[in-house]
Every structure is written in structure tokens, then in C-alpha cells.
Short mmCIF file of C-alpha atoms in Angstrom, two decimals:
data_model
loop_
_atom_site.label_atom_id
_atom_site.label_comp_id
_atom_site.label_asym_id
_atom_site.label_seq_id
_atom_site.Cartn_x
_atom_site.Cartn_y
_atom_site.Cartn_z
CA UNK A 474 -23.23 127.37 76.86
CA UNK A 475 -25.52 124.97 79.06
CA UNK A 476 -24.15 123.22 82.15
CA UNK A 477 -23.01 120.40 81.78
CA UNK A 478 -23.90 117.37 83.31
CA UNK A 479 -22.28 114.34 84.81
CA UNK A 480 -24.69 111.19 84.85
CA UNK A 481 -24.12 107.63 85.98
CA UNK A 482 -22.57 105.14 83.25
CA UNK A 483 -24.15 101.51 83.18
CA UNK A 484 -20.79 99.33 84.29
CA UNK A 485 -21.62 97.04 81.29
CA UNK A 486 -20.93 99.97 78.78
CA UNK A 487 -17.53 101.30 80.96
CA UNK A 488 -15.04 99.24 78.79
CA UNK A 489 -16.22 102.12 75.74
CA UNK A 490 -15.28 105.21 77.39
CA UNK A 491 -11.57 103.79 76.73
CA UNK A 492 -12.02 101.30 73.71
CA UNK A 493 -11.01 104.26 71.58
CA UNK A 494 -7.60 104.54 73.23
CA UNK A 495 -7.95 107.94 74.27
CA UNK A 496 -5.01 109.80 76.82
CA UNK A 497 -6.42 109.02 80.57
CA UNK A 498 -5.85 111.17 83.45
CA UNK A 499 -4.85 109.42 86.71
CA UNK A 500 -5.45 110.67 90.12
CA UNK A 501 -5.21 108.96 93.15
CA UNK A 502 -5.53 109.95 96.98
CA UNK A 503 -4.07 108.97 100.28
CA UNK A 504 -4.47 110.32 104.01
CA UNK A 505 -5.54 113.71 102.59
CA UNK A 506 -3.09 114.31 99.35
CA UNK A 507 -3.93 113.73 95.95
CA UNK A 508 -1.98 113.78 92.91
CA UNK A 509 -3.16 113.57 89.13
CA UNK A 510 -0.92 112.54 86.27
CA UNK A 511 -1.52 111.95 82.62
CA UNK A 512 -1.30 108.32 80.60
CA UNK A 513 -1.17 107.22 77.18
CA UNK A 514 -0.62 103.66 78.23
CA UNK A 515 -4.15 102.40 79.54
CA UNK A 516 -6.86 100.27 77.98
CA UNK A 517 -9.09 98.25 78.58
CA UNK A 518 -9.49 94.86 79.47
CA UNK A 519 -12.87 93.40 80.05
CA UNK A 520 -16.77 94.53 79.28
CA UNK A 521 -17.85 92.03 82.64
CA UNK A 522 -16.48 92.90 85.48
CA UNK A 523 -15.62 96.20 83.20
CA UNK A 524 -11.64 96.01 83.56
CA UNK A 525 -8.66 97.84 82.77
CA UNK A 526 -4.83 98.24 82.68
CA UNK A 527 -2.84 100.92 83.54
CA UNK A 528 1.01 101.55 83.27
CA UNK A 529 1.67 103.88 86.15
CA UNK A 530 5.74 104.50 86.40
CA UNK A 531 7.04 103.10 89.68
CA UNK A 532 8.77 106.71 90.24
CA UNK A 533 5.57 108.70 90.04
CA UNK A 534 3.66 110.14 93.32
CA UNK A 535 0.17 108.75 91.86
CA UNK A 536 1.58 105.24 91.63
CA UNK A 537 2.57 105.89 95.31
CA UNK A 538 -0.77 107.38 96.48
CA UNK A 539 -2.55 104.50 94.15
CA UNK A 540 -0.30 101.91 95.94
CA UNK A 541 -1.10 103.36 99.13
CA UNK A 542 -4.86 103.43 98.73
CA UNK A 543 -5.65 100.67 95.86
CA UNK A 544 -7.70 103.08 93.92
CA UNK A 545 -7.45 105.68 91.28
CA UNK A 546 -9.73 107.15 88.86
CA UNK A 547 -8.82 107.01 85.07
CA UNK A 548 -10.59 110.25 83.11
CA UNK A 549 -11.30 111.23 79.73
CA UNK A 550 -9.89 115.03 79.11
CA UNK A 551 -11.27 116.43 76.06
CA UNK A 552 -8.53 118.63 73.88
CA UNK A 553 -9.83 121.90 75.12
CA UNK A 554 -7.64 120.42 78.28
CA UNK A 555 -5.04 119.52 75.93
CA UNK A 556 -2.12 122.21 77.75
CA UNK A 557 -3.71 120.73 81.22
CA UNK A 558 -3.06 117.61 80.38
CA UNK A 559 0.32 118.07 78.52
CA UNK A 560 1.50 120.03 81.93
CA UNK A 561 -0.02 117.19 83.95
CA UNK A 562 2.06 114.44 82.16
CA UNK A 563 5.55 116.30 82.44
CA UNK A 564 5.66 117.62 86.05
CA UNK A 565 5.66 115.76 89.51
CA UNK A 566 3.65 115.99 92.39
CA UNK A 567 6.14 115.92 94.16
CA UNK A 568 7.62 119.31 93.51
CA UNK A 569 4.25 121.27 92.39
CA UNK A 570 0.69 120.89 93.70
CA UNK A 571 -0.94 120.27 90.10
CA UNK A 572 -3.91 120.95 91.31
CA UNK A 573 -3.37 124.58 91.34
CA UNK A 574 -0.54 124.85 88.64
CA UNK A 575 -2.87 123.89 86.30
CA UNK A 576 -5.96 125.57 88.01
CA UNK A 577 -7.59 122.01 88.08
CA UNK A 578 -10.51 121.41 90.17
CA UNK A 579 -11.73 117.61 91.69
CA UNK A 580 -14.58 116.64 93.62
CA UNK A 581 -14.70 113.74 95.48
CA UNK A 582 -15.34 110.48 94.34
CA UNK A 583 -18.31 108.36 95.36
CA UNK A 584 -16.90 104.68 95.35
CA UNK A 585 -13.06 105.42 96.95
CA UNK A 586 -10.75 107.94 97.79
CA UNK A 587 -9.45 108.99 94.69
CA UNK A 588 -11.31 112.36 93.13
CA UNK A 589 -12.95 113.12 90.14
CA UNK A 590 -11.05 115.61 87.88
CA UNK A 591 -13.09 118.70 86.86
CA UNK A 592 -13.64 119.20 83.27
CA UNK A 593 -13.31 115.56 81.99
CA UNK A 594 -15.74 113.50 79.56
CA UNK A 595 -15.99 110.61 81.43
CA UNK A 596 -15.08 109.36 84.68
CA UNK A 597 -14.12 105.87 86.10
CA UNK A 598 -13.60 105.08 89.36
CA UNK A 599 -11.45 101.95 89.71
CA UNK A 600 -9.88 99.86 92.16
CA UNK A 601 -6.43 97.90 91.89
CA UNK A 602 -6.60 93.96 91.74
CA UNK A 603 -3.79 93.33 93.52
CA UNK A 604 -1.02 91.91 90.82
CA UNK A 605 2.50 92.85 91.95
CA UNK A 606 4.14 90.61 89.90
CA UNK A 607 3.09 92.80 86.74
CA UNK A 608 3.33 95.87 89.14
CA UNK A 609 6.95 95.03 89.95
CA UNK A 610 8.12 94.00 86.61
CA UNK A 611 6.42 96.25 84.33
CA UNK A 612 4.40 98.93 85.88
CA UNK A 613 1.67 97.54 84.67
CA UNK A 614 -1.79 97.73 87.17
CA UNK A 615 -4.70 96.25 86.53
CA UNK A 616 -7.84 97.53 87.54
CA UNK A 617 -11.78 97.33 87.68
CA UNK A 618 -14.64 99.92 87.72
CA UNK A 619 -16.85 100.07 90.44
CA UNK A 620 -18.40 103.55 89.45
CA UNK A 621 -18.57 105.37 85.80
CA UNK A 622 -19.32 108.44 84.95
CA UNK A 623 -19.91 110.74 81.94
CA UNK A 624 -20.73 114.16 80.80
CA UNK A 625 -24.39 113.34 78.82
CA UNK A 626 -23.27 115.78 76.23
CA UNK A 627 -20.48 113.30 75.14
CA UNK A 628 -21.38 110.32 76.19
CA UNK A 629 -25.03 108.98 76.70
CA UNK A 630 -27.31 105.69 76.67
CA UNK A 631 -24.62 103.52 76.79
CA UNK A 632 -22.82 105.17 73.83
CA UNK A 633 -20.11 108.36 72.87
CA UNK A 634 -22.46 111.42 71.16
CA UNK A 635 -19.47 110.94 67.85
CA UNK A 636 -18.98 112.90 66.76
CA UNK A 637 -18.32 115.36 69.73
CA UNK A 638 -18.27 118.92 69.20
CA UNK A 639 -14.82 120.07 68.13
CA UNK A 640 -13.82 121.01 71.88
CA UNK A 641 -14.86 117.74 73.66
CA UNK A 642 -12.75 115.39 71.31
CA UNK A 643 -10.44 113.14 73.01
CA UNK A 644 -6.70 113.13 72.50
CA UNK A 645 -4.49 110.73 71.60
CA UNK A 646 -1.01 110.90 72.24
CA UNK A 647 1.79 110.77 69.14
CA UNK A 648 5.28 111.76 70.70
CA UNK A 649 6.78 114.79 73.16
CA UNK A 650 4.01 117.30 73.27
CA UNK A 651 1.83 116.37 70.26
CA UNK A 652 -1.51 114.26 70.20
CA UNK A 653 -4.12 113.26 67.83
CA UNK A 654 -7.44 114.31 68.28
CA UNK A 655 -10.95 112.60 67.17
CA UNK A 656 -11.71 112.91 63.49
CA UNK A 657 -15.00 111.51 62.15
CA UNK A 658 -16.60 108.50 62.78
CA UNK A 659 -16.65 105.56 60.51
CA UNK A 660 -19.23 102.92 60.07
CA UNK A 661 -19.59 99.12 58.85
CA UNK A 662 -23.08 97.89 58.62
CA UNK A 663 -22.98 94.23 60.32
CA UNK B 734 0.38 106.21 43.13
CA UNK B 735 3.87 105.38 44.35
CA UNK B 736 4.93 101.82 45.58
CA UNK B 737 4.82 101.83 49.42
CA UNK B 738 8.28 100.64 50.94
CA UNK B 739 8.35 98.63 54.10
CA UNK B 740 10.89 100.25 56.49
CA UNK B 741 12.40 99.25 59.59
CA UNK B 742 11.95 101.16 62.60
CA UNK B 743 14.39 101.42 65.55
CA UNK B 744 13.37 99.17 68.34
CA UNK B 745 13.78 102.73 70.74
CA UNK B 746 10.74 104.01 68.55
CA UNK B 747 8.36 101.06 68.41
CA UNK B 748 6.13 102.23 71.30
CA UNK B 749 5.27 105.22 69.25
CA UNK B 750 3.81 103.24 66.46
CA UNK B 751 0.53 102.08 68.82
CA UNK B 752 0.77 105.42 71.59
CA UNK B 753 -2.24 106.69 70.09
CA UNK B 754 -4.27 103.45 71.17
CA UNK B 755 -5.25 102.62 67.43
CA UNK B 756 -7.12 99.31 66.40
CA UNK B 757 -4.31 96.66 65.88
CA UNK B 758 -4.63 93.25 63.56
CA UNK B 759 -3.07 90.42 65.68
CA UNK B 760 -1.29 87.73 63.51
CA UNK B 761 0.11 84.47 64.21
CA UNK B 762 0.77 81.11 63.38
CA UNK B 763 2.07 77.41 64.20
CA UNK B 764 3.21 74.90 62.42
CA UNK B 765 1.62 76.01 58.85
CA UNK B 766 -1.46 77.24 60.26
CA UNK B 767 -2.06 80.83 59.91
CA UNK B 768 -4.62 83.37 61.77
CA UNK B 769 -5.20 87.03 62.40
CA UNK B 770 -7.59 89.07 64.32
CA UNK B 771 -8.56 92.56 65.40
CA UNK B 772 -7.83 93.80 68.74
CA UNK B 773 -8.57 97.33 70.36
CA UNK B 774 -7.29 96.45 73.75
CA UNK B 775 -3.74 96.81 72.54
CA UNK B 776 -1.29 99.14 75.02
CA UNK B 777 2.60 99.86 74.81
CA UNK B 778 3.94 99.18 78.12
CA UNK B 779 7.47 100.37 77.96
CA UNK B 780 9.89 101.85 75.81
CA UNK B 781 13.29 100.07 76.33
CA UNK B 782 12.74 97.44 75.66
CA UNK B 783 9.69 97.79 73.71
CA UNK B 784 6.80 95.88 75.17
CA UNK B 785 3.35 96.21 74.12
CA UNK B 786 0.34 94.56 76.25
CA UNK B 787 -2.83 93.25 74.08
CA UNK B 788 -5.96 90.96 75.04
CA UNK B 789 -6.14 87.91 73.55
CA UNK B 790 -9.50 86.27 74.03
CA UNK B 791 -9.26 82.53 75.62
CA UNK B 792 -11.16 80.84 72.62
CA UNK B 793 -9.59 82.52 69.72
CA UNK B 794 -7.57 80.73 67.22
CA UNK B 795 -4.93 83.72 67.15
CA UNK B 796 -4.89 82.85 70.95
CA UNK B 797 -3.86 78.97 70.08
CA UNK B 798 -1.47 79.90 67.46
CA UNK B 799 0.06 82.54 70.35
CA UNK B 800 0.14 80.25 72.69
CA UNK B 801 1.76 77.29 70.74
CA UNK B 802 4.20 79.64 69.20
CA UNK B 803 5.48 82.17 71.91
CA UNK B 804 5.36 84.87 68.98
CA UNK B 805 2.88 87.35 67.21
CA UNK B 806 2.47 90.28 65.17
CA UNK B 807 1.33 93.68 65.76
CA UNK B 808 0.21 95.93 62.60
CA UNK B 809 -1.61 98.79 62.44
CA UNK B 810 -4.49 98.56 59.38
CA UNK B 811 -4.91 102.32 58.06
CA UNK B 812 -8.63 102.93 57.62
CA UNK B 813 -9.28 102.06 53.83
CA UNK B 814 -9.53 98.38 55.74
CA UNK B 815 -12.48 99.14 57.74
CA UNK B 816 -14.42 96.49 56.06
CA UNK B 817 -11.16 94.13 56.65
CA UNK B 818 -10.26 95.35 60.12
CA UNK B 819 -14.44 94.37 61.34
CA UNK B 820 -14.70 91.57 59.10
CA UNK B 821 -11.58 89.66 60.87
CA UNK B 822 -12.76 90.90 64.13
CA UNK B 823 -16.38 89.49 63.59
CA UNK B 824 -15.41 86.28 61.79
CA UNK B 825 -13.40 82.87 63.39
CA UNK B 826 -10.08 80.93 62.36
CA UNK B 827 -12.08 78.08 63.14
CA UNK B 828 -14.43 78.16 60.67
CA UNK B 829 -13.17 80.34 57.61
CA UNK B 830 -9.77 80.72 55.90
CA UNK B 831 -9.91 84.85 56.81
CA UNK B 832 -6.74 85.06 53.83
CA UNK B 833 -8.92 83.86 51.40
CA UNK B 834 -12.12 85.56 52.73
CA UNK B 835 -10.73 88.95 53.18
CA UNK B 836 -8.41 88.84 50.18
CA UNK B 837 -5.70 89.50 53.01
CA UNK B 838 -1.88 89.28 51.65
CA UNK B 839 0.92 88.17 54.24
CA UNK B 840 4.56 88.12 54.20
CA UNK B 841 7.02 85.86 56.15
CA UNK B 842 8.26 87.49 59.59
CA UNK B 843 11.79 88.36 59.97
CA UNK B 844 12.13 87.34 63.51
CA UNK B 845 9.67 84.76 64.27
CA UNK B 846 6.83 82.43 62.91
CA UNK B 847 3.82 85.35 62.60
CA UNK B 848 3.54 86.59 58.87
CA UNK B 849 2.74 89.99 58.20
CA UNK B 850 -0.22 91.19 57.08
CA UNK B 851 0.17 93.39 54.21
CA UNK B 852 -1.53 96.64 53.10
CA UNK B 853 -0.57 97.51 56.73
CA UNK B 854 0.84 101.13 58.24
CA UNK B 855 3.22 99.58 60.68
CA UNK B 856 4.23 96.13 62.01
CA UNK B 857 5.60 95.02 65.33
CA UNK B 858 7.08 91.74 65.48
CA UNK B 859 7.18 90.68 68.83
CA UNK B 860 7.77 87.49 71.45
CA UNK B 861 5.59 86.81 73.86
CA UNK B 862 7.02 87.22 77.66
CA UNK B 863 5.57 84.12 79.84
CA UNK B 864 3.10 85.30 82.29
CA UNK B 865 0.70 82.72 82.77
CA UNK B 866 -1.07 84.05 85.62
CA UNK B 867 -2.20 87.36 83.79
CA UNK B 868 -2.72 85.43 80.63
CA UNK B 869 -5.18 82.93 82.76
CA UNK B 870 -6.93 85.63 84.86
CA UNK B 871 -7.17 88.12 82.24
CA UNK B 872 -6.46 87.40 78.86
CA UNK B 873 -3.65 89.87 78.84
CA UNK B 874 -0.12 88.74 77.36
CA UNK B 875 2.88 91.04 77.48
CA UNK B 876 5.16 91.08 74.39
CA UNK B 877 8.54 92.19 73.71
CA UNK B 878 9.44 93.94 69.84
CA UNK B 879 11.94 92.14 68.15
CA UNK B 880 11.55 93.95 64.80
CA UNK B 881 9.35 97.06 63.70
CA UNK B 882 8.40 98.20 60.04
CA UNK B 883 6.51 101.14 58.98
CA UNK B 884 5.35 102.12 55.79
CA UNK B 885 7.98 105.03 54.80
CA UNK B 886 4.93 107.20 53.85
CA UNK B 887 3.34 106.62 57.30
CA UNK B 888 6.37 106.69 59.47
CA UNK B 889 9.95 108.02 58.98
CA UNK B 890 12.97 108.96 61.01
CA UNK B 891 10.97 107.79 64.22
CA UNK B 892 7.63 109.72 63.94
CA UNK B 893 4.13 109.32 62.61
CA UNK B 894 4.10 111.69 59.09
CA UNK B 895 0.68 113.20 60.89
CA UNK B 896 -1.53 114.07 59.45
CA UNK B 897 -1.12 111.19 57.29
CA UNK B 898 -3.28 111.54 54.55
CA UNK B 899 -7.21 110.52 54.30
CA UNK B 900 -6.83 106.64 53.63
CA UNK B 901 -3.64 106.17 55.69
CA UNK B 902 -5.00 107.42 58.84
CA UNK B 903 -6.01 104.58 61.59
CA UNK B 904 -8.77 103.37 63.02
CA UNK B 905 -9.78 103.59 66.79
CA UNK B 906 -12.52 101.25 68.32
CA UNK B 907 -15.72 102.51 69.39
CA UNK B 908 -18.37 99.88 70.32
CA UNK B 909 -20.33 97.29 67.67
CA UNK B 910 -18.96 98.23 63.94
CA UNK B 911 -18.00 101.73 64.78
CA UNK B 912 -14.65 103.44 64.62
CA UNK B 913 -13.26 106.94 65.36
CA UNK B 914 -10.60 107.87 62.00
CA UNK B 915 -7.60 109.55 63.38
CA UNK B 916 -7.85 113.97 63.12
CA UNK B 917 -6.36 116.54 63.50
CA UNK B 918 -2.77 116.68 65.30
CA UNK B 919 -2.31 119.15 68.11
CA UNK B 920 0.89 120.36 69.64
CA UNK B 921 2.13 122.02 72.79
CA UNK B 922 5.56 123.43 72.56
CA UNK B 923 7.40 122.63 75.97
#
């Protein structure tokens, strides 16, 4: 298996590591802890400045450490993760250190606090635009990319390699513990 | 093949209809005008109530109609509408009569002024919660279900029937006239 490598995403092509409405992982980071968590609930919301929204549960300790810090980074697992991310989504941070539960590794991010999960397809590293009326009444964050970042063998030029290689398919979340993953690729000639 | 039957869905389920971020057709209408559209940035937000967030581009039609009406539909096309789904997304309200050009069927809503758009997998009839400031900055409305219907062959007893089969499965945006076709479902027992 070659390394794999993580190369800079173009900000105008960010909006299409999401458009497919894959499962995100959140993590966030604040005066040295960091937390990760998983979302189904995240899209996005603009190609120019390349924006997106993010329901992060008002309960949670990465919507603490994101409102602490007004960043996060929302990451593409692919379904080899798929136990990771399952176990991600259904503990707290505040009663186990995810990082080594789930044997996850992070390196730091380049444009904020909040690290980069280990492993992922593609990486983006956001701030919050402050909103707290949505924030308050629905959870609901919304925020914007000021670094991207993908693994060239899924995503490159500006474009996802679809389709992956069985073990770098996204997920998609159904109900309880089950998800969807990628199937093939369908095309309309325009 | 058997007649499809149009079954309601229990308002405490309707976030599980879009949780695996598929392409949704956006209907509405006003005062005997009539419009839909295809939107990828589509999101549940919460479960109880069930609120969905979706991106409404300022110069749409479907965005008039929204506006005017306070109310809109949420289906999910299954992917033997590709040529539908990218044709409605590509095409204007303002200029052609999409019904007529895309052969598109619609029933009256049972809660509200949006029709739904038939050959569908699942339908969300929703109101639209006021948020101006969201809706001016970003484009981004937050609904509320009032009504959900799902195919019975698509959805029962609250759950996707994954994996549906070929032509039922849905559609997930890529970039330009690409889409991912829902796979394979995966499962973690917890």
C-alpha cells in the first residue's frame, strides 16, 4: 500500500468534499484539550466564501471547545473508519479521551486550533460566523473554510477520484448504528 | 410491477428520511403558480420536532414561491430520475413550465400549499420557521415537518427498506451533472 498523501484543496472546490452528504467528523480544541465527535447533520452552504452548517448538540464537549475557540474542523472518514466513527458519535468527551479509545491520531491544524483527524479523506478547517440566534435555538453553526485538505488518492484537481476504492468510500448515516456507503457514480451529459 | 402506495410516516421519524444527505427536489407554490427545484444542501436539524435546513438560492422561483407562501416540500427523487433530478436543477421557473418539460406529476399537499411531486421515495411537507437574518445572509431557511410520506416499498415502520433495490436507491450530489447512487448498507451492532 503507498502512503498516502494529504495535499492542499483549492477553497473554490471545498463546498464538494461535502455536496455528497457524507457523515463529518468534528473536532475542536481549546487551551490544550480537544475533543472529536461524529455528525450526520452538516452540509454545505456556499462554493464563495466556501461555507457550511453544522448541527453541533448544545450538550456535547466539541460544541463547548468549538464555542470556546470559534473553530472546528469537519472531516471526511472513509468506512474502513466506520466502528471509529460509530464509537465517536455515541460516547462523550467528557467521560473518555476518544482520542485513545478509539486509537485515533490528529495533527495539528494549520489555519486554527482545532486538529486534523488521522485517517480521513478530506479535511476542512473552518471557523464559526458568529450566529447565536441559530446556535441558541437550533444548534445549528454556521461556518466557513479557511483551509482544505484531501488525501490525492480520493480526492484530486478539484474533484473526488469516484469511484473510490471500496475502503475509502464515505458513509452515510441511516439510523442507530447503520450507514450507507458510496455505490457507483452516475452521470448526465449537460 | 406492483402499484407503489404513498404512506405516512410518523413525524418522530421524518429526520431519517434525508440523514443520509441525499439530493432533495424542493417544491412550492403561491397563488396557482407552481415550481420545483433540486437542492443538495438539504440537512435535518432536529428530531422533535422535525426540522430540516435547505439552501434556497436568492433568485430562484422556488425561493419566491417559499417566500410568499411560508411552506414547501421536501421529496427525495430515487435515481431512475437522474435526468429529472439535473434537468430541474439546471433549468428556471422563470422561463419554462418544468411540469410540462420534465413530464413531472404532482399531487395536492395535505398540510399546506406545496404539491407533491410524484414518482418520489419520500415527501416532507414542511412550514417554513421565520429567520430572516439567516435567510438574507445565507440563503438558508429552517423548516418544520408537518406531514411525511414514504413510498411503503422504500420506507416502512420508520426505516429505510436498505438496500432498496437498483432504481429506488437515491441520488447524492457530486459536482456539475454527477451523482454518487446510494451502496451498500453497513452496520455496527452497539
Amino acid at each position: 500500500m503507498r502512503l498516502r498523501v494529504r495535499q492542499p484543496v483549492a477553497l473554490e472546490h471545498a463546498s464538494r468534499l461535502l455536496n455528497h452528504g457524507p457523515v463529518v467528523l468534528v473536532s475542536a480544541a481549546h487551551q490544550g484539550r480537544a475533543n472529536v465527535m461524529t455528525a450526520a447533520w452538516c452540509m454545505a452552504l456556499d462554493f464563495r466564501p466556501p461555507r457550511f452548517a453544522v448541527v453541533l448538540a448544545q450538550e456535547t464537549f466539541t460544541r463547548e471547545l468549538v464555542d470556546a475557540s470559534g473553530a472546528l474542523v469537519l472531516q471526511v472518514p472513509p468506512c474502513r473508519m466506520l466502528e471509529i466513527v460509530d464509537g465517536v458519535g455515541t460516547t462523550t468527551g467528557r467521560e473518555v479521551d476518544k482520542w485513545s479509545r478509539f486509537g485515533l491520531t490528529r495533527t495539528e491544524g494549520t489555519a486554527g486550533p482545532a486538529p486534523l483527524v488521522g485517517g480521513c479523506l478530506a479535511w476542512l478547517e473552518c471557523r464559526v460566523l458568529p450566529e447565536p440566534g441559530i446556535a441558541t435555538s437550533y444548534d445549528l453553526f454556521v461556518v466557513e473554510a479557511v483551509a482544505a485538505w484531501a488525501d490525492d488518492e480520493a480526492f484530486a484537481n478539484g474533484r473526488w477520484r469516484m469511484p473510490l476504492p471500496p475502503e475509502l468510500r464515505s458513509l452515510h448515516h441511516l439510523s442507530g448504528g447503520s450507514y450507507l456507503v458510496d455505490g457507483e457514480v452516475v452521470s448526465v451529459a449537460r
